[in-house]
PDB file of C-alpha atoms and ligand atoms in Angstrom:
ATOM      1  CA  MET A   1     -25.070   3.127  -0.169  1.00 98.00           C
ATOM      2  CA  GLY A   2     -23.606   5.833  -2.408  1.00 98.00           C
ATOM      3  CA  VAL A   3     -19.821   6.034  -2.849  1.00 98.00           C
ATOM      4  CA  VAL A   4     -17.853   9.280  -2.549  1.00 97.00           C
ATOM      5  CA  ASN A   5     -14.123   8.674  -2.860  1.00 96.00           C
ATOM      6  CA  VAL A   6     -12.140  11.746  -1.836  1.00 96.00           C
ATOM      7  CA  THR A   7      -8.995  10.455  -3.520  1.00 95.00           C
ATOM      8  CA  PRO A   8      -6.894  11.259  -6.581  1.00 93.00           C
ATOM      9  CA  ASP A   9      -6.530   7.579  -7.519  1.00 90.00           C
ATOM     10  CA  SER A  10      -9.687   5.545  -6.891  1.00 87.00           C
ATOM     11  CA  PHE A  11     -10.223   3.133  -9.735  1.00 86.00           C
ATOM     12  CA  SER A  12     -13.426   4.636 -11.077  1.00 86.00           C
ATOM     13  CA  ASP A  13     -14.014   8.083  -9.552  1.00 85.00           C
ATOM     14  CA  GLY A  14     -10.457   9.099  -8.621  1.00 86.00           C
ATOM     15  CA  GLY A  15      -9.990  12.883  -8.638  1.00 91.00           C
ATOM     16  CA  VAL A  16     -13.687  13.633  -9.196  1.00 92.00           C
ATOM     17  CA  HIS A  17     -14.468  14.533  -5.572  1.00 92.00           C
ATOM     18  CA  LEU A  18     -11.143  15.935  -4.325  1.00 91.00           C
ATOM     19  CA  ASP A  19     -12.652  19.395  -3.832  1.00 95.00           C
ATOM     20  CA  PRO A  20     -14.681  19.132  -0.593  1.00 97.00           C
ATOM     21  CA  ASP A  21     -17.461  21.322  -1.944  1.00 97.00           C
ATOM     22  CA  VAL A  22     -17.827  19.096  -4.996  1.00 97.00           C
ATOM     23  CA  ALA A  23     -17.765  15.975  -2.805  1.00 97.00           C
ATOM     24  CA  ALA A  24     -20.432  17.351  -0.466  1.00 98.00           C
ATOM     25  CA  VAL A  25     -22.707  18.310  -3.372  1.00 98.00           C
ATOM     26  CA  ALA A  26     -22.279  14.796  -4.807  1.00 98.00           C
ATOM     27  CA  ALA A  27     -23.110  13.198  -1.449  1.00 98.00           C
ATOM     28  CA  ARG A  28     -26.248  15.285  -1.015  1.00 98.00           C
ATOM     29  CA  ARG A  29     -27.321  14.518  -4.574  1.00 98.00           C
ATOM     30  CA  MET A  30     -26.941  10.792  -3.862  1.00 98.00           C
ATOM     31  CA  VAL A  31     -29.273  11.110  -0.864  1.00 98.00           C
ATOM     32  CA  ASP A  32     -31.767  13.062  -2.991  1.00 98.00           C
ATOM     33  CA  GLU A  33     -31.597  10.236  -5.526  1.00 98.00           C
ATOM     34  CA  GLY A  34     -32.463   7.652  -2.899  1.00 98.00           C
ATOM     35  CA  ALA A  35     -29.261   6.584  -1.149  1.00 98.00           C
ATOM     36  CA  ALA A  36     -29.883   5.605   2.476  1.00 98.00           C
ATOM     37  CA  ILE A  37     -26.270   6.402   3.383  1.00 98.00           C
ATOM     38  CA  VAL A  38     -23.164   7.821   1.707  1.00 98.00           C
ATOM     39  CA  ASP A  39     -19.797   6.066   2.108  1.00 98.00           C
ATOM     40  CA  VAL A  40     -16.971   8.628   2.288  1.00 98.00           C
ATOM     41  CA  GLY A  41     -13.420   7.338   1.826  1.00 97.00           C
ATOM     42  CA  GLY A  42     -10.014   9.019   1.686  1.00 97.00           C
ATOM     43  CA  GLU A  43      -7.827   6.050   0.808  1.00 97.00           C
ATOM     44  CA  SER A  44      -8.012   4.045  -2.397  1.00 94.00           C
ATOM     45  CA  THR A  45      -7.946   0.276  -1.914  1.00 92.00           C
ATOM     46  CA  ARG A  46      -7.819  -0.515  -5.624  1.00 88.00           C
ATOM     47  CA  PRO A  47      -5.478  -3.372  -6.623  1.00 87.00           C
ATOM     48  CA  GLY A  48      -1.877  -2.167  -6.424  1.00 86.00           C
ATOM     49  CA  SER A  49      -2.547   0.875  -4.226  1.00 89.00           C
ATOM     50  CA  GLN A  50      -0.030   1.818  -1.527  1.00 87.00           C
ATOM     51  CA  GLY A  51      -2.070   3.453   1.214  1.00 91.00           C
ATOM     52  CA  VAL A  52      -1.929   6.998   2.592  1.00 95.00           C
ATOM     53  CA  THR A  53      -0.736   8.559   5.845  1.00 97.00           C
ATOM     54  CA  LEU A  54      -3.120   9.451   8.645  1.00 98.00           C
ATOM     55  CA  ASP A  55      -2.692  13.182   8.033  1.00 98.00           C
ATOM     56  CA  GLU A  56      -3.330  12.790   4.327  1.00 97.00           C
ATOM     57  CA  GLU A  57      -6.477  10.739   4.894  1.00 98.00           C
ATOM     58  CA  LEU A  58      -7.820  13.152   7.543  1.00 98.00           C
ATOM     59  CA  GLY A  59      -7.035  16.099   5.279  1.00 98.00           C
ATOM     60  CA  ARG A  60      -9.192  14.558   2.565  1.00 97.00           C
ATOM     61  CA  VAL A  61     -12.234  13.372   4.503  1.00 98.00           C
ATOM     62  CA  VAL A  62     -12.643  15.861   7.379  1.00 98.00           C
ATOM     63  CA  PRO A  63     -13.484  18.896   5.170  1.00 98.00           C
ATOM     64  CA  VAL A  64     -16.092  16.777   3.385  1.00 98.00           C
ATOM     65  CA  LEU A  65     -17.635  15.443   6.593  1.00 98.00           C
ATOM     66  CA  GLU A  66     -17.793  19.002   7.979  1.00 98.00           C
ATOM     67  CA  ARG A  67     -20.023  19.865   5.011  1.00 98.00           C
ATOM     68  CA  LEU A  68     -22.349  16.878   5.467  1.00 98.00           C
ATOM     69  CA  ASP A  69     -24.329  17.884   8.521  1.00 97.00           C
ATOM     70  CA  GLY A  70     -27.640  16.024   8.432  1.00 97.00           C
ATOM     71  CA  VAL A  71     -26.522  13.527   5.775  1.00 98.00           C
ATOM     72  CA  PRO A  72     -26.312   9.836   6.819  1.00 98.00           C
ATOM     73  CA  VAL A  73     -22.623   9.013   6.445  1.00 98.00           C
ATOM     74  CA  SER A  74     -20.486   5.896   6.489  1.00 98.00           C
ATOM     75  CA  ILE A  75     -16.708   6.297   6.820  1.00 98.00           C
ATOM     76  CA  ASP A  76     -14.629   3.957   4.658  1.00 98.00           C
ATOM     77  CA  THR A  77     -11.409   3.631   6.632  1.00 98.00           C
ATOM     78  CA  ALA A  78      -9.154   1.122   8.340  1.00 97.00           C
ATOM     79  CA  LYS A  79      -7.676   3.775  10.673  1.00 98.00           C
ATOM     80  CA  ALA A  80      -9.244   4.212  14.121  1.00 98.00           C
ATOM     81  CA  GLU A  81      -8.279   7.886  14.292  1.00 98.00           C
ATOM     82  CA  VAL A  82     -10.030   8.635  10.995  1.00 98.00           C
ATOM     83  CA  ALA A  83     -13.083   6.722  12.212  1.00 98.00           C
ATOM     84  CA  ARG A  84     -13.004   8.595  15.541  1.00 98.00           C
ATOM     85  CA  ARG A  85     -12.986  12.005  13.824  1.00 98.00           C
ATOM     86  CA  ALA A  86     -15.701  10.926  11.411  1.00 98.00           C
ATOM     87  CA  LEU A  87     -17.943   9.632  14.190  1.00 98.00           C
ATOM     88  CA  ALA A  88     -17.463  12.922  16.079  1.00 98.00           C
ATOM     89  CA  LEU A  89     -18.631  14.683  12.900  1.00 98.00           C
ATOM     90  CA  GLY A  90     -21.772  12.542  12.743  1.00 98.00           C
ATOM     91  CA  ALA A  91     -20.864   9.385  10.801  1.00 98.00           C
ATOM     92  CA  GLU A  92     -23.113   6.449  11.699  1.00 98.00           C
ATOM     93  CA  LEU A  93     -21.251   3.500  10.232  1.00 98.00           C
ATOM     94  CA  VAL A  94     -17.598   2.438  10.071  1.00 99.00           C
ATOM     95  CA  ASN A  95     -16.825   0.552   6.865  1.00 98.00           C
ATOM     96  CA  ASP A  96     -13.557  -1.237   7.624  1.00 98.00           C
ATOM     97  CA  VAL A  97     -12.235  -3.198   4.636  1.00 98.00           C
ATOM     98  CA  THR A  98      -9.777  -4.940   6.979  1.00 97.00           C
ATOM     99  CA  ALA A  99     -12.603  -6.243   9.189  1.00 98.00           C
ATOM    100  CA  LEU A 100     -10.935  -4.947  12.403  1.00 98.00           C
ATOM    101  CA  ARG A 101      -7.518  -6.388  11.482  1.00 97.00           C
ATOM    102  CA  GLY A 102      -5.896  -3.129  10.335  1.00 96.00           C
ATOM    103  CA  ASP A 103      -5.834  -1.040  13.514  1.00 97.00           C
ATOM    104  CA  PRO A 104      -5.880  -2.623  16.980  1.00 97.00           C
ATOM    105  CA  ARG A 105      -7.829   0.370  18.364  1.00 98.00           C
ATOM    106  CA  MET A 106     -10.727   0.106  15.920  1.00 98.00           C
ATOM    107  CA  ALA A 107     -12.794  -2.551  17.731  1.00 98.00           C
ATOM    108  CA  GLU A 108     -12.807  -0.638  21.017  1.00 98.00           C
ATOM    109  CA  LEU A 109     -13.713   2.612  19.273  1.00 98.00           C
ATOM    110  CA  VAL A 110     -16.666   1.044  17.461  1.00 98.00           C
ATOM    111  CA  ALA A 111     -17.833  -0.690  20.651  1.00 98.00           C
ATOM    112  CA  GLU A 112     -17.742   2.561  22.643  1.00 98.00           C
ATOM    113  CA  SER A 113     -19.375   4.629  19.894  1.00 98.00           C
ATOM    114  CA  HIS A 114     -22.347   2.294  19.410  1.00 95.00           C
ATOM    115  CA  CYS A 115     -22.133   2.966  15.673  1.00 98.00           C
ATOM    116  CA  TYR A 116     -22.824   0.504  12.867  1.00 98.00           C
ATOM    117  CA  LEU A 117     -19.970  -1.562  11.436  1.00 99.00           C
ATOM    118  CA  CYS A 118     -19.312  -3.264   8.107  1.00 99.00           C
ATOM    119  CA  LEU A 119     -16.864  -6.185   8.196  1.00 98.00           C
ATOM    120  CA  MET A 120     -15.435  -6.962   4.750  1.00 98.00           C
ATOM    121  CA  HIS A 121     -13.451  -9.946   3.516  1.00 98.00           C
ATOM    122  CA  MET A 122     -10.115  -9.341   1.810  1.00 97.00           C
ATOM    123  CA  GLN A 123      -7.446 -11.914   1.002  1.00 96.00           C
ATOM    124  CA  GLY A 124      -3.997 -10.314   1.287  1.00 91.00           C
ATOM    125  CA  GLU A 125      -3.607  -6.542   1.048  1.00 90.00           C
ATOM    126  CA  PRO A 126      -4.452  -4.100  -1.760  1.00 89.00           C
ATOM    127  CA  ARG A 127      -0.854  -3.847  -3.025  1.00 87.00           C
ATOM    128  CA  THR A 128      -0.697  -7.564  -3.869  1.00 87.00           C
ATOM    129  CA  MET A 129      -4.176  -9.042  -3.455  1.00 86.00           C
ATOM    130  CA  GLN A 130      -4.834  -9.763  -7.129  1.00 87.00           C
ATOM    131  CA  VAL A 131      -1.538 -11.587  -7.705  1.00 87.00           C
ATOM    132  CA  ASP A 132      -2.729 -15.127  -7.042  1.00 88.00           C
ATOM    133  CA  PRO A 133      -5.906 -15.414  -4.989  1.00 93.00           C
ATOM    134  CA  THR A 134      -6.375 -18.984  -3.738  1.00 93.00           C
ATOM    135  CA  TYR A 135      -9.181 -20.667  -1.842  1.00 97.00           C
ATOM    136  CA  ASP A 136     -10.341 -24.226  -1.160  1.00 96.00           C
ATOM    137  CA  ASP A 137     -13.920 -23.096  -1.782  1.00 98.00           C
ATOM    138  CA  VAL A 138     -14.210 -19.339  -2.113  1.00 98.00           C
ATOM    139  CA  VAL A 139     -17.717 -19.075  -0.641  1.00 98.00           C
ATOM    140  CA  ALA A 140     -17.080 -21.425   2.293  1.00 98.00           C
ATOM    141  CA  ASP A 141     -13.747 -19.724   3.031  1.00 98.00           C
ATOM    142  CA  VAL A 142     -15.245 -16.214   2.915  1.00 98.00           C
ATOM    143  CA  ALA A 143     -18.187 -17.351   5.093  1.00 98.00           C
ATOM    144  CA  ALA A 144     -15.793 -18.847   7.673  1.00 98.00           C
ATOM    145  CA  PHE A 145     -13.739 -15.636   7.701  1.00 98.00           C
ATOM    146  CA  LEU A 146     -16.798 -13.397   8.132  1.00 98.00           C
ATOM    147  CA  ASP A 147     -18.165 -15.655  10.862  1.00 98.00           C
ATOM    148  CA  GLU A 148     -14.844 -15.485  12.739  1.00 98.00           C
ATOM    149  CA  ARG A 149     -14.662 -11.684  12.363  1.00 98.00           C
ATOM    150  CA  LEU A 150     -18.285 -11.358  13.517  1.00 98.00           C
ATOM    151  CA  ARG A 151     -17.456 -13.385  16.662  1.00 98.00           C
ATOM    152  CA  PHE A 152     -14.366 -11.230  17.245  1.00 98.00           C
ATOM    153  CA  ALA A 153     -16.407  -8.046  16.938  1.00 98.00           C
ATOM    154  CA  VAL A 154     -19.098  -9.285  19.309  1.00 98.00           C
ATOM    155  CA  ASP A 155     -16.456 -10.472  21.801  1.00 98.00           C
ATOM    156  CA  SER A 156     -14.980  -6.962  21.593  1.00 98.00           C
ATOM    157  CA  GLY A 157     -18.271  -5.519  22.832  1.00 98.00           C
ATOM    158  CA  ILE A 158     -19.852  -4.501  19.501  1.00 98.00           C
ATOM    159  CA  ALA A 159     -23.586  -5.235  19.382  1.00 98.00           C
ATOM    160  CA  GLU A 160     -24.262  -7.971  16.819  1.00 98.00           C
ATOM    161  CA  GLU A 161     -27.369  -6.190  15.527  1.00 98.00           C
ATOM    162  CA  ARG A 162     -25.157  -3.269  14.434  1.00 98.00           C
ATOM    163  CA  ILE A 163     -22.909  -5.370  12.198  1.00 98.00           C
ATOM    164  CA  CYS A 164     -23.213  -6.073   8.474  1.00 98.00           C
ATOM    165  CA  LEU A 165     -20.997  -8.373   6.392  1.00 99.00           C
ATOM    166  CA  ASP A 166     -19.439  -7.979   2.932  1.00 99.00           C
ATOM    167  CA  PRO A 167     -17.630 -10.632   0.860  1.00 98.00           C
ATOM    168  CA  GLY A 168     -15.376  -7.909  -0.613  1.00 98.00           C
ATOM    169  CA  ILE A 169     -15.914  -8.147  -4.357  1.00 98.00           C
ATOM    170  CA  GLY A 170     -12.526  -7.631  -6.051  1.00 97.00           C
ATOM    171  CA  PHE A 171     -10.458  -7.896  -2.882  1.00 97.00           C
ATOM    172  CA  GLY A 172      -8.210 -10.884  -3.586  1.00 97.00           C
ATOM    173  CA  LYS A 173     -10.602 -12.721  -5.922  1.00 97.00           C
ATOM    174  CA  THR A 174     -10.591 -13.798  -9.542  1.00 97.00           C
ATOM    175  CA  VAL A 175     -13.392 -12.786 -11.903  1.00 98.00           C
ATOM    176  CA  ALA A 176     -14.985 -16.232 -11.515  1.00 98.00           C
ATOM    177  CA  GLN A 177     -14.707 -16.101  -7.732  1.00 98.00           C
ATOM    178  CA  ASN A 178     -16.430 -12.684  -7.605  1.00 98.00           C
ATOM    179  CA  PHE A 179     -19.391 -14.017  -9.573  1.00 98.00           C
ATOM    180  CA  GLU A 180     -19.539 -17.241  -7.567  1.00 98.00           C
ATOM    181  CA  LEU A 181     -19.769 -15.218  -4.344  1.00 98.00           C
ATOM    182  CA  VAL A 182     -22.883 -13.467  -5.634  1.00 98.00           C
ATOM    183  CA  ARG A 183     -24.332 -16.662  -7.151  1.00 98.00           C
ATOM    184  CA  ARG A 184     -24.091 -18.420  -3.782  1.00 98.00           C
ATOM    185  CA  LEU A 185     -24.911 -15.384  -1.648  1.00 98.00           C
ATOM    186  CA  ASP A 186     -27.506 -17.370   0.310  1.00 98.00           C
ATOM    187  CA  GLU A 187     -24.587 -19.136   2.037  1.00 98.00           C
ATOM    188  CA  LEU A 188     -23.323 -15.796   3.332  1.00 98.00           C
ATOM    189  CA  ALA A 189     -26.811 -14.537   4.210  1.00 98.00           C
ATOM    190  CA  ALA A 190     -27.123 -17.677   6.376  1.00 98.00           C
ATOM    191  CA  LEU A 191     -24.665 -16.032   8.798  1.00 98.00           C
ATOM    192  CA  GLY A 192     -27.684 -14.020   9.916  1.00 98.00           C
ATOM    193  CA  ARG A 193     -26.439 -10.482   9.310  1.00 98.00           C
ATOM    194  CA  PRO A 194     -27.274  -8.006   6.499  1.00 98.00           C
ATOM    195  CA  ILE A 195     -25.050  -8.496   3.450  1.00 98.00           C
ATOM    196  CA  VAL A 196     -23.330  -5.613   1.636  1.00 99.00           C
ATOM    197  CA  ILE A 197     -22.263  -6.017  -1.997  1.00 99.00           C
ATOM    198  CA  GLY A 198     -19.987  -3.568  -3.790  1.00 98.00           C
ATOM    199  CA  PHE A 199     -19.771  -4.693  -7.419  1.00 98.00           C
ATOM    200  CA  SER A 200     -20.305  -1.198  -8.865  1.00 98.00           C
ATOM    201  CA  ARG A 201     -17.954  -0.395 -11.780  1.00 98.00           C
ATOM    202  CA  LYS A 202     -15.505  -3.135 -10.751  1.00 98.00           C
ATOM    203  CA  SER A 203     -13.162  -4.621 -13.311  1.00 97.00           C
ATOM    204  CA  SER A 204     -14.698  -8.119 -13.231  1.00 98.00           C
ATOM    205  CA  LEU A 205     -17.719  -6.612 -14.986  1.00 98.00           C
ATOM    206  CA  GLY A 206     -15.609  -5.244 -17.828  1.00 98.00           C
ATOM    207  CA  ARG A 207     -13.694  -8.518 -18.058  1.00 98.00           C
ATOM    208  CA  VAL A 208     -16.793 -10.695 -18.333  1.00 98.00           C
ATOM    209  CA  LEU A 209     -17.867  -8.389 -21.167  1.00 98.00           C
ATOM    210  CA  GLY A 210     -14.788  -9.418 -23.105  1.00 97.00           C
ATOM    211  CA  ASP A 211     -11.930  -7.052 -22.230  1.00 98.00           C
ATOM    212  CA  PRO A 212      -9.311  -9.035 -20.275  1.00 96.00           C
ATOM    213  CA  GLN A 213      -7.469  -5.799 -19.394  1.00 96.00           C
ATOM    214  CA  ALA A 214     -10.564  -3.893 -18.162  1.00 97.00           C
ATOM    215  CA  ARG A 215      -9.929  -1.694 -15.116  1.00 94.00           C
ATOM    216  CA  THR A 216     -13.609  -0.806 -14.607  1.00 97.00           C
ATOM    217  CA  GLY A 217     -17.056  -2.047 -15.610  1.00 98.00           C
ATOM    218  CA  PRO A 218     -19.923  -0.128 -17.208  1.00 98.00           C
ATOM    219  CA  LEU A 219     -23.102   1.090 -15.548  1.00 98.00           C
ATOM    220  CA  ALA A 220     -25.538  -1.456 -17.031  1.00 98.00           C
ATOM    221  CA  ALA A 221     -23.272  -4.286 -15.892  1.00 98.00           C
ATOM    222  CA  SER A 222     -23.080  -2.783 -12.388  1.00 98.00           C
ATOM    223  CA  VAL A 223     -26.873  -2.613 -12.219  1.00 98.00           C
ATOM    224  CA  ALA A 224     -27.202  -6.246 -13.308  1.00 98.00           C
ATOM    225  CA  ALA A 225     -24.801  -7.347 -10.584  1.00 98.00           C
ATOM    226  CA  ALA A 226     -26.656  -5.298  -7.953  1.00 98.00           C
ATOM    227  CA  VAL A 227     -30.083  -6.623  -8.939  1.00 98.00           C
ATOM    228  CA  THR A 228     -28.976 -10.262  -8.962  1.00 98.00           C
ATOM    229  CA  ALA A 229     -27.199  -9.770  -5.623  1.00 98.00           C
ATOM    230  CA  TYR A 230     -30.369  -8.223  -4.208  1.00 98.00           C
ATOM    231  CA  GLU A 231     -32.414 -11.173  -5.458  1.00 98.00           C
ATOM    232  CA  ARG A 232     -30.039 -13.502  -3.613  1.00 98.00           C
ATOM    233  CA  GLY A 233     -30.258 -11.663  -0.313  1.00 97.00           C
ATOM    234  CA  ALA A 234     -27.979  -8.599  -0.393  1.00 98.00           C
ATOM    235  CA  THR A 235     -29.671  -5.707   1.410  1.00 97.00           C
ATOM    236  CA  ILE A 236     -27.027  -2.976   1.091  1.00 98.00           C
ATOM    237  CA  LEU A 237     -25.669  -2.206  -2.387  1.00 98.00           C
ATOM    238  CA  ARG A 238     -22.562  -0.005  -2.458  1.00 98.00           C
ATOM    239  CA  VAL A 239     -22.773   1.933  -5.733  1.00 98.00           C
ATOM    240  CA  HIS A 240     -21.382   4.970  -7.535  1.00 98.00           C
ATOM    241  CA  ASP A 241     -24.474   5.663  -9.687  1.00 98.00           C
ATOM    242  CA  VAL A 242     -27.270   5.963  -7.167  1.00 98.00           C
ATOM    243  CA  ARG A 243     -30.239   7.023  -9.290  1.00 98.00           C
ATOM    244  CA  GLU A 244     -29.916   4.167 -11.775  1.00 98.00           C
ATOM    245  CA  HIS A 245     -29.465   1.572  -9.040  1.00 98.00           C
ATOM    246  CA  VAL A 246     -32.412   2.872  -6.995  1.00 98.00           C
ATOM    247  CA  GLU A 247     -34.640   2.716 -10.097  1.00 98.00           C
ATOM    248  CA  ALA A 248     -33.534  -0.826 -10.933  1.00 98.00           C
ATOM    249  CA  LEU A 249     -33.764  -2.086  -7.358  1.00 98.00           C
ATOM    250  CA  THR A 250     -37.193  -0.516  -6.877  1.00 98.00           C
ATOM    251  CA  VAL A 251     -38.469  -2.381  -9.928  1.00 98.00           C
ATOM    252  CA  ALA A 252     -36.725  -5.589  -8.809  1.00 98.00           C
ATOM    253  CA  ALA A 253     -38.432  -5.273  -5.413  1.00 98.00           C
ATOM    254  CA  ALA A 254     -41.812  -4.751  -7.097  1.00 98.00           C
ATOM    255  CA  VAL A 255     -41.321  -7.873  -9.215  1.00 98.00           C
ATOM    256  CA  LEU A 256     -40.114 -10.005  -6.316  1.00 96.00           C
ATOM    257  CA  GLY A 257     -42.952  -8.753  -4.083  1.00 92.00           C
TER     258      GLY A 257
HETATM  259  N1  HH2 B   1     -14.990  -1.587  -2.415  1.00 84.44           N
HETATM  260  C1  HH2 B   1     -14.116  -0.565  -2.452  1.00 84.44           C
HETATM  261  C2  HH2 B   1     -13.878   0.217  -1.315  1.00 84.44           C
HETATM  262  N2  HH2 B   1     -14.526  -0.028  -0.163  1.00 84.44           N
HETATM  263  N3  HH2 B   1     -16.102  -1.289   1.060  1.00 84.44           N
HETATM  264  C3  HH2 B   1     -16.962  -2.311   1.132  1.00 84.44           C
HETATM  265  N4  HH2 B   1     -17.626  -2.562   2.272  1.00 84.44           N
HETATM  266  N5  HH2 B   1     -17.214  -3.113   0.035  1.00 84.44           N
HETATM  267  C4  HH2 B   1     -16.596  -2.920  -1.148  1.00 84.44           C
HETATM  268  O1  HH2 B   1     -16.850  -3.698  -2.098  1.00 84.44           O
HETATM  269  C5  HH2 B   1     -15.665  -1.855  -1.244  1.00 84.44           C
HETATM  270  C6  HH2 B   1     -15.425  -1.044  -0.099  1.00 84.44           C
HETATM  271  C7  HH2 B   1     -13.387  -0.274  -3.719  1.00 84.44           C
HETATM  272  O2  HH2 B   1     -14.155   0.543  -4.548  1.00 84.44           O
HETATM  273  P1  HH2 B   1     -14.003   2.127  -4.621  1.00 84.44           P
HETATM  274  O3  HH2 B   1     -14.207   2.756  -3.286  1.00 84.44           O
HETATM  275  O4  HH2 B   1     -14.906   2.629  -5.664  1.00 84.44           O
HETATM  276  O5  HH2 B   1     -12.514   2.340  -5.127  1.00 84.44           O
HETATM  277  P2  HH2 B   1     -11.140   2.669  -4.389  1.00 84.44           P
HETATM  278  O6  HH2 B   1     -10.896   1.638  -3.351  1.00 84.44           O
HETATM  279  O7  HH2 B   1     -10.134   2.638  -5.523  1.00 84.44           O
HETATM  280  O8  HH2 B   1     -11.272   4.024  -3.767  1.00 84.44           O
END
């Protein structure tokens, strides 16, 4: 899954894809490089971010989606109206970082649209989530949350086979907790749904490399996280640098057989 953030402030590619033509070229290049789907988002969820209005978010993503005819698209949004417009423009997957808790109309929309859905774990909200994340056992707590959200989605009429789950790397977790979630990914895979991991460029990578103030992580570190997550059962890797990840994951798959 390639990432195209149509935002001025995303933590790693903010401002790069604000021009819809540039964003569409980037999305198509990601597919050429081997991405199965491109995740388009118009609202940064980086730690400390404030959120954007509906009009602002639509104004960012709609011109991009209009240019992506024929490209497999995921829409990264917590707003049902943004998802509705994106689905009408051909998006196949709704990537909701609030796991259907952000907008009461989202579950019904996804159920009626028969699209795919990603349910992600987040403790708190982006503005404050990194202040003091606390868990009894981060993996067990995230698994219980995802299981509950999966049941909620299915009870709302969304087909279980269309749902994937994501522990939400960096969303209300310490550096150690992010790595533990990948180390023990088999416990999340046991929920029986495909697992998405988005470790690409995240600050925990830069911090484990020795910079306690890092805001991002480098490419080689992102690839290492993706490959080890894949080895432990992740099947969808959300990444900014598609070509390098596809090369690494192809070799990892050849080794693992
Ligand atoms: N991470 C980000 C945004 N959306 N969705 C899923 N399912 N999983 C993730 O790990 C995930 C996500 C944050 O990364 P990015 O989009 O690069 O930055 P920003 O939120 O600042 O736009």
